[in-house]
Coordinates of C-alpha atoms and ligand atoms in Angstrom, one line a residue:
X33 CA -103.1 147.3 41.6
X34 CA -104.7 150.6 40.8
X35 CA -103.3 154.0 41.5
X36 CA -104.8 157.5 41.7
X37 CA -103.3 159.5 38.8
X38 CA -100.8 161.4 40.7
X39 CA -99.7 158.7 43.2
X40 CA -96.4 157.0 43.3
X41 CA -95.7 153.8 41.4
X42 CA -92.7 152.2 43.1
X43 CA -90.9 150.1 40.5
X44 CA -88.1 149.0 42.7
X45 CA -87.8 147.5 46.2
X46 CA -88.3 150.7 48.2
X47 CA -85.6 150.1 50.8
X48 CA -82.8 148.6 48.7
X49 CA -80.6 151.1 46.7
X50 CA -79.8 149.9 43.2
X51 CA -76.3 150.7 42.0
X52 CA -76.3 153.0 39.0
X53 CA -73.6 154.7 36.9
X54 CA -73.2 158.4 36.3
X55 CA -73.5 158.9 32.5
X56 CA -72.9 162.7 32.5
X57 CA -72.5 165.6 34.9
X58 CA -73.4 168.9 33.5
X59 CA -72.7 172.2 35.3
X60 CA -75.7 174.4 35.4
X61 CA -74.7 177.3 37.7
X62 CA -71.9 178.0 40.2
X63 CA -73.5 175.7 42.7
X64 CA -75.9 173.6 40.7
X65 CA -75.4 170.7 38.4
X66 CA -77.4 168.0 36.6
X67 CA -76.6 164.3 36.9
X68 CA -77.7 161.9 34.1
X69 CA -77.7 158.4 35.4
X70 CA -78.1 155.0 33.8
X71 CA -81.4 153.7 35.2
X72 CA -81.4 150.5 37.3
X73 CA -83.4 148.7 34.5
X74 CA -81.7 149.5 31.2
X75 CA -84.6 148.1 29.2
X76 CA -87.6 149.9 30.9
X77 CA -85.7 152.8 32.4
X78 CA -87.2 154.3 35.5
X79 CA -90.8 155.4 34.7
X80 CA -91.9 158.3 36.9
X81 CA -94.7 160.9 37.3
X82 CA -93.6 164.6 37.0
X83 CA -93.0 165.8 40.6
X84 CA -91.7 162.5 42.0
X85 CA -88.3 162.1 43.6
X86 CA -85.7 159.4 44.3
X87 CA -83.3 158.8 47.1
X88 CA -79.8 159.1 45.9
X89 CA -77.1 157.4 47.9
X90 CA -73.4 158.4 47.7
X91 CA -71.6 155.4 49.1
X92 CA -69.7 156.3 52.3
X93 CA -71.3 159.7 52.4
X94 CA -75.1 159.4 52.8
X95 CA -78.5 159.4 51.1
X96 CA -80.7 162.4 50.1
X97 CA -84.0 163.0 48.4
X98 CA -83.7 164.6 45.0
X99 CA -86.5 165.3 42.5
X100 CA -86.4 163.8 39.0
X101 CA -85.8 166.7 36.6
X102 CA -85.8 164.8 33.3
X103 CA -88.4 164.1 30.6
X104 CA -91.1 161.6 31.9
X105 CA -91.5 160.4 28.3
X106 CA -87.8 159.4 28.2
X107 CA -87.4 157.1 31.2
X108 CA -84.2 155.6 29.9
X109 CA -82.5 158.8 31.1
X110 CA -82.6 159.3 34.8
X111 CA -81.9 163.0 35.3
X112 CA -81.6 165.0 38.6
X113 CA -80.6 168.6 39.1
X114 CA -78.9 169.2 42.4
X115 CA -77.7 172.3 44.3
X116 CA -74.6 171.6 46.3
X117 CA -75.5 172.7 49.9
X118 CA -73.9 170.1 52.2
X119 CA -71.9 167.0 52.6
X120 CA -73.8 164.6 50.3
X121 CA -74.7 167.0 47.6
X122 CA -71.1 168.3 47.5
X123 CA -69.9 164.7 47.2
X124 CA -72.2 164.3 44.2
X125 CA -70.7 167.5 42.6
X126 CA -67.3 165.8 42.6
X127 CA -68.6 162.8 40.6
X128 CA -67.6 162.0 37.1
X129 CA -68.8 159.8 34.2
X130 CA -68.6 156.2 35.5
X131 CA -69.0 157.1 39.2
X132 CA -71.4 154.8 41.0
X133 CA -74.5 156.0 43.1
X134 CA -77.3 154.1 44.8
X135 CA -80.9 154.9 43.8
X136 CA -84.2 154.1 45.4
X137 CA -87.6 155.0 44.1
X138 CA -89.3 156.8 42.5
X139 CA -91.3 158.0 45.5
X140 CA -94.2 160.3 46.3
X141 CA -97.0 162.1 44.6
X142 CA -96.7 163.9 41.3
X143 CA -98.1 167.1 39.8
X144 CA -101.9 166.8 39.0
X145 CA -101.4 166.4 35.2
X146 CA -104.8 164.5 34.8
X147 CA -106.7 167.1 36.8
X148 CA -105.2 169.9 34.7
X149 CA -106.4 168.3 31.4
X150 CA -108.3 170.9 29.3
X151 CA -107.6 173.6 31.8
X152 CA -105.2 176.6 32.0
X153 CA -102.0 176.0 33.9
X154 CA -99.9 178.4 36.0
X155 CA -96.4 177.2 37.1
X156 CA -94.5 179.2 39.7
X157 CA -90.9 178.3 40.5
X158 CA -88.2 179.8 42.7
X159 CA -84.5 178.9 42.4
X160 CA -83.9 175.1 42.3
X161 CA -87.7 174.7 42.5
X162 CA -87.7 174.8 38.7
X163 CA -86.1 171.3 38.7
X164 CA -89.1 169.3 40.0
X165 CA -91.3 171.4 37.7
X166 CA -89.3 170.7 34.5
X167 CA -90.8 167.2 33.9
X168 CA -94.2 168.8 34.2
X169 CA -93.2 171.4 31.5
X170 CA -92.0 168.5 29.3
X171 CA -95.2 166.6 29.9
X172 CA -97.3 169.7 28.9
X173 CA -95.2 170.3 25.8
X174 CA -95.5 166.6 24.7
X175 CA -99.3 166.9 24.9
X176 CA -99.7 170.6 24.2
X177 CA -103.1 170.4 22.6
X178 CA -104.6 168.7 25.8
X179 CA -104.1 171.8 28.0
X180 CA -105.3 175.4 27.9
X181 CA -103.1 178.5 28.3
X182 CA -99.8 177.8 30.0
X183 CA -97.8 180.4 32.0
X184 CA -94.5 179.8 33.7
X185 CA -93.2 182.3 36.2
X186 CA -89.7 181.8 37.4
X187 CA -87.7 183.8 40.0
X188 CA -83.9 183.5 40.6
X189 CA -81.5 185.3 42.9
X190 CA -79.3 186.7 40.1
X191 CA -78.9 186.3 36.3
X192 CA -76.1 183.8 37.1
X193 CA -78.5 181.7 39.2
X194 CA -81.1 181.2 36.5
X195 CA -81.5 177.5 35.9
X196 CA -81.9 176.0 32.4
X197 CA -81.6 179.5 30.7
X198 CA -81.6 178.0 27.2
X199 CA -84.7 176.0 27.8
X200 CA -86.5 179.0 29.4
X201 CA -85.6 181.0 26.3
X202 CA -86.9 178.3 23.9
X203 CA -90.1 177.8 25.9
X204 CA -90.6 181.6 25.9
X205 CA -90.1 181.7 22.1
X206 CA -93.1 179.5 21.5
X207 CA -96.4 181.1 20.7
X208 CA -98.4 178.7 22.9
X209 CA -96.8 179.4 26.3
X210 CA -95.9 182.5 28.3
X211 CA -92.6 182.5 30.2
X212 CA -91.6 185.3 32.6
X213 CA -88.3 185.4 34.5
X214 CA -87.5 187.8 37.3
X215 CA -84.4 188.2 39.5
X216 CA -84.3 189.4 43.1
X217 CA -82.0 192.4 42.8
X218 CA -81.0 194.7 39.9
X219 CA -77.8 193.6 38.0
X220 CA -75.8 195.4 35.3
X221 CA -76.2 192.4 32.9
X222 CA -79.9 192.1 33.4
X223 CA -82.6 194.1 31.4
X224 CA -85.6 192.0 32.5
X225 CA -87.9 192.2 35.5
X226 CA -86.5 192.7 39.0
X227 CA -88.4 191.8 42.2
X228 CA -90.3 188.8 43.7
X229 CA -91.7 186.1 41.5
X230 CA -95.2 186.8 42.8
X231 CA -95.1 190.2 41.2
X232 CA -95.3 188.4 37.8
X233 CA -98.8 187.2 38.6
X234 CA -100.1 190.5 37.2
X235 CA -99.0 189.3 33.7
X236 CA -100.8 185.9 33.9
X237 CA -103.6 185.3 31.4
X238 CA -105.9 182.5 32.7
X239 CA -109.5 181.7 33.4
X240 CA -109.1 181.6 37.2
X241 CA -112.0 179.3 37.8
X242 CA -110.6 176.8 35.3
X243 CA -106.9 176.9 36.2
X244 CA -104.6 174.6 38.0
X245 CA -101.6 176.3 39.6
X246 CA -98.4 174.4 40.7
X247 CA -95.6 175.9 42.7
X248 CA -92.2 174.9 44.0
X249 CA -89.5 176.9 45.7
X250 CA -88.7 178.2 49.2
X251 CA -91.6 177.8 51.5
X252 CA -91.9 181.6 52.1
X253 CA -92.1 182.0 48.3
X254 CA -94.9 179.4 48.1
X255 CA -96.9 181.1 50.8
X256 CA -96.8 184.4 49.0
X257 CA -97.5 182.6 45.7
X258 CA -100.6 181.0 47.2
X259 CA -101.8 184.3 48.5
X260 CA -101.2 185.9 45.1
X261 CA -103.0 183.1 43.3
X262 CA -105.9 183.5 45.7
X263 CA -105.9 187.3 44.9
X264 CA -106.3 186.6 41.1
X265 CA -109.2 184.3 41.9
X266 CA -107.6 180.8 42.0
X267 CA -108.9 178.9 45.1
X268 CA -106.8 176.6 47.3
X269 CA -108.4 173.5 45.8
X270 CA -106.8 174.4 42.4
X271 CA -103.3 175.1 43.9
X272 CA -100.6 172.4 44.4
X273 CA -97.3 172.9 46.1
X274 CA -94.3 170.6 46.5
X275 CA -92.9 170.5 50.1
X276 CA -89.5 169.5 51.4
X277 CA -88.6 167.8 54.7
X278 CA -85.6 165.8 55.9
X279 CA -86.1 162.2 55.0
X280 CA -84.7 158.8 55.8
X281 CA -86.8 155.9 54.6
X282 CA -88.8 157.7 52.0
X283 CA -91.4 154.9 52.3
X284 CA -93.6 156.1 55.2
X285 CA -91.9 154.1 57.9
X286 CA -89.6 156.2 59.9
X287 CA -91.6 159.4 60.5
X288 CA -88.7 161.7 59.8
X289 CA -90.6 163.7 57.2
X290 CA -93.7 164.2 59.3
X291 CA -95.7 167.3 58.3
X292 CA -98.7 167.8 60.5
X293 CA -100.6 164.5 60.3
X294 CA -99.0 163.7 56.9
X295 CA -95.7 162.2 55.7
X296 CA -94.1 164.3 52.9
X297 CA -92.4 161.1 51.4
X298 CA -95.7 159.3 50.8
X299 CA -98.5 161.8 51.1
X300 CA -96.4 164.4 49.2
X301 CA -94.2 165.9 48.2
X302 CA -96.9 167.4 46.0
X303 CA -99.9 168.4 48.1
X304 CA -103.2 170.1 47.1
X305 CA -103.1 173.3 49.2
X306 CA -106.5 173.1 50.9
X307 CA -105.4 169.7 52.3
X308 CA -102.4 171.1 54.2
X309 CA -103.5 174.7 54.7
X310 CA -103.5 174.7 58.5
X311 CA -99.8 173.8 58.7
X312 CA -98.7 175.4 55.4
X313 CA -99.4 178.8 57.0
X314 CA -97.2 177.9 60.0
X315 CA -93.5 179.0 59.6
X316 CA -91.8 176.0 61.2
X317 CA -93.5 172.7 61.9
Ligands
LIG1460 C1 -88.9 165.6 48.1 C2 -87.6 166.4 48.0 C3 -87.1 166.7 46.8 C4 -85.9 167.4 46.7 N1 -85.4 167.8 45.4 C5 -84.3 168.4 45.3 C6 -83.7 168.7 44.0 O1 -84.3 168.3 43.0 N2 -82.6 169.3 44.0 C7 -81.9 169.7 45.1 O2 -80.8 170.3 44.9 N3 -82.3 169.5 46.3 C8 -83.5 168.8 46.4 N4 -84.0 168.5 47.7 C9 -83.2 169.0 48.9 C10 -82.1 168.0 49.2 O3 -82.6 166.8 49.6 C11 -81.2 168.6 50.2 O4 -80.5 169.8 49.7 C12 -80.1 167.6 50.6 O5 -80.8 166.6 51.4 C13 -79.0 168.2 51.4 O6 -78.1 167.2 51.8 P1 -76.6 167.5 52.1 O7 -76.1 166.3 52.9 O8 -75.9 167.8 50.9 O9 -76.6 168.7 53.0 P2 -76.8 168.8 54.6 O10 -75.4 168.8 55.2 O11 -77.8 167.7 55.1 O12 -77.5 170.2 54.8 C14 -77.0 171.4 54.2 C15 -78.0 172.5 54.5 O13 -79.3 172.2 53.8 C16 -80.4 172.0 54.7 N5 -81.2 170.9 54.3 C17 -80.9 169.6 54.3 N6 -81.9 168.9 53.8 C18 -82.9 169.7 53.5 C19 -84.2 169.6 53.1 N7 -84.7 168.4 52.7 N8 -85.0 170.7 52.9 C20 -84.5 171.9 53.2 N9 -83.2 172.1 53.7 C21 -82.5 171.0 53.9 C22 -79.7 171.8 56.1 O14 -80.5 172.3 57.1 C23 -78.4 172.6 55.9 O15 -78.6 173.9 56.2 C24 -85.2 167.8 47.8 C25 -85.7 167.5 49.1 C26 -86.9 166.8 49.2 C27 -87.4 166.5 50.5
LIG1461 S1 -88.9 159.6 55.3 FE1 -89.5 158.0 56.6 S2 -91.6 158.3 56.9 FE2 -91.0 159.8 55.4

């Protein structure tokens, strides 16, 4: 079977959750944590493409889609970063080493890492949106010479909401990558930029005609990001966004995640902007 480079490769039966054990729960911020799970296949791990997601099932509570946030070159560690917002994600927050979860997947399309080869890359993330982009950053770092200039723009609500602050600092300390972080409102313990993440686009150094941009965050942020990227000369065909919709089957069968004529679970979550533009511009669909 052949796959387009950023298509899903489903390694497990798509509808049967595999029981996996929690290896570690790491607190990231007041409402966000990272779960490291033992993958279903302990020899192969769970290979995935940056940007793909799994369905995580808390027995007796429910199942939710969560992006894989770990290193795609280390599939023996199945890593997810989760914001506790409701019943299932709060139940996950209570888990401990040895707790059991069900996992299905990986599902969906990934970031266009092949298309970006040899080109400049602009990454724009808002809040928890950095989690699905972290595997992409690892991928680029693991093959740094294969890509052009890399810029990461990250916006968080407050200094305390900044995800992966140590990694952002270490990426920013490199000489081959630009990292800019901005928070929404001024805070006494913050000496950096304040405002919306799109205001950081002024700092980006890239050859617009030869750049691939990838964005993940609240939809309103991604709409402004797309407009800002267009303003600096990056056309819709070179912009990719990751969309979120409520899901059930994650395998293109139930229709819960319908987004215009597409299903986010199988045609996305990563879409090239020009392919979804008519409904991307619509607030609720
Ligand atoms: C492809 C994909 C990847 C995702 N990756 C991550 C991730 O890496 N980390 C993470 O923390 N979350 C991620 N999410 C969102 C996550 O699935 C939801 O937060 C989760 O389903 C909430 O479930 P719950 O039972 O805890 O909350 P619920 O009780 O179901 O909902 C709590 C609140 O969150 C809202 N909500 C629920 N589901 C969604 C959704 N899919 N999109 C937007 N709002 C929603 C509800 O309207 C409600 O306001 C992803 C979603 C998708 C579709
Ligand atoms: S979640 Fe069932 S079709 Fe996408």
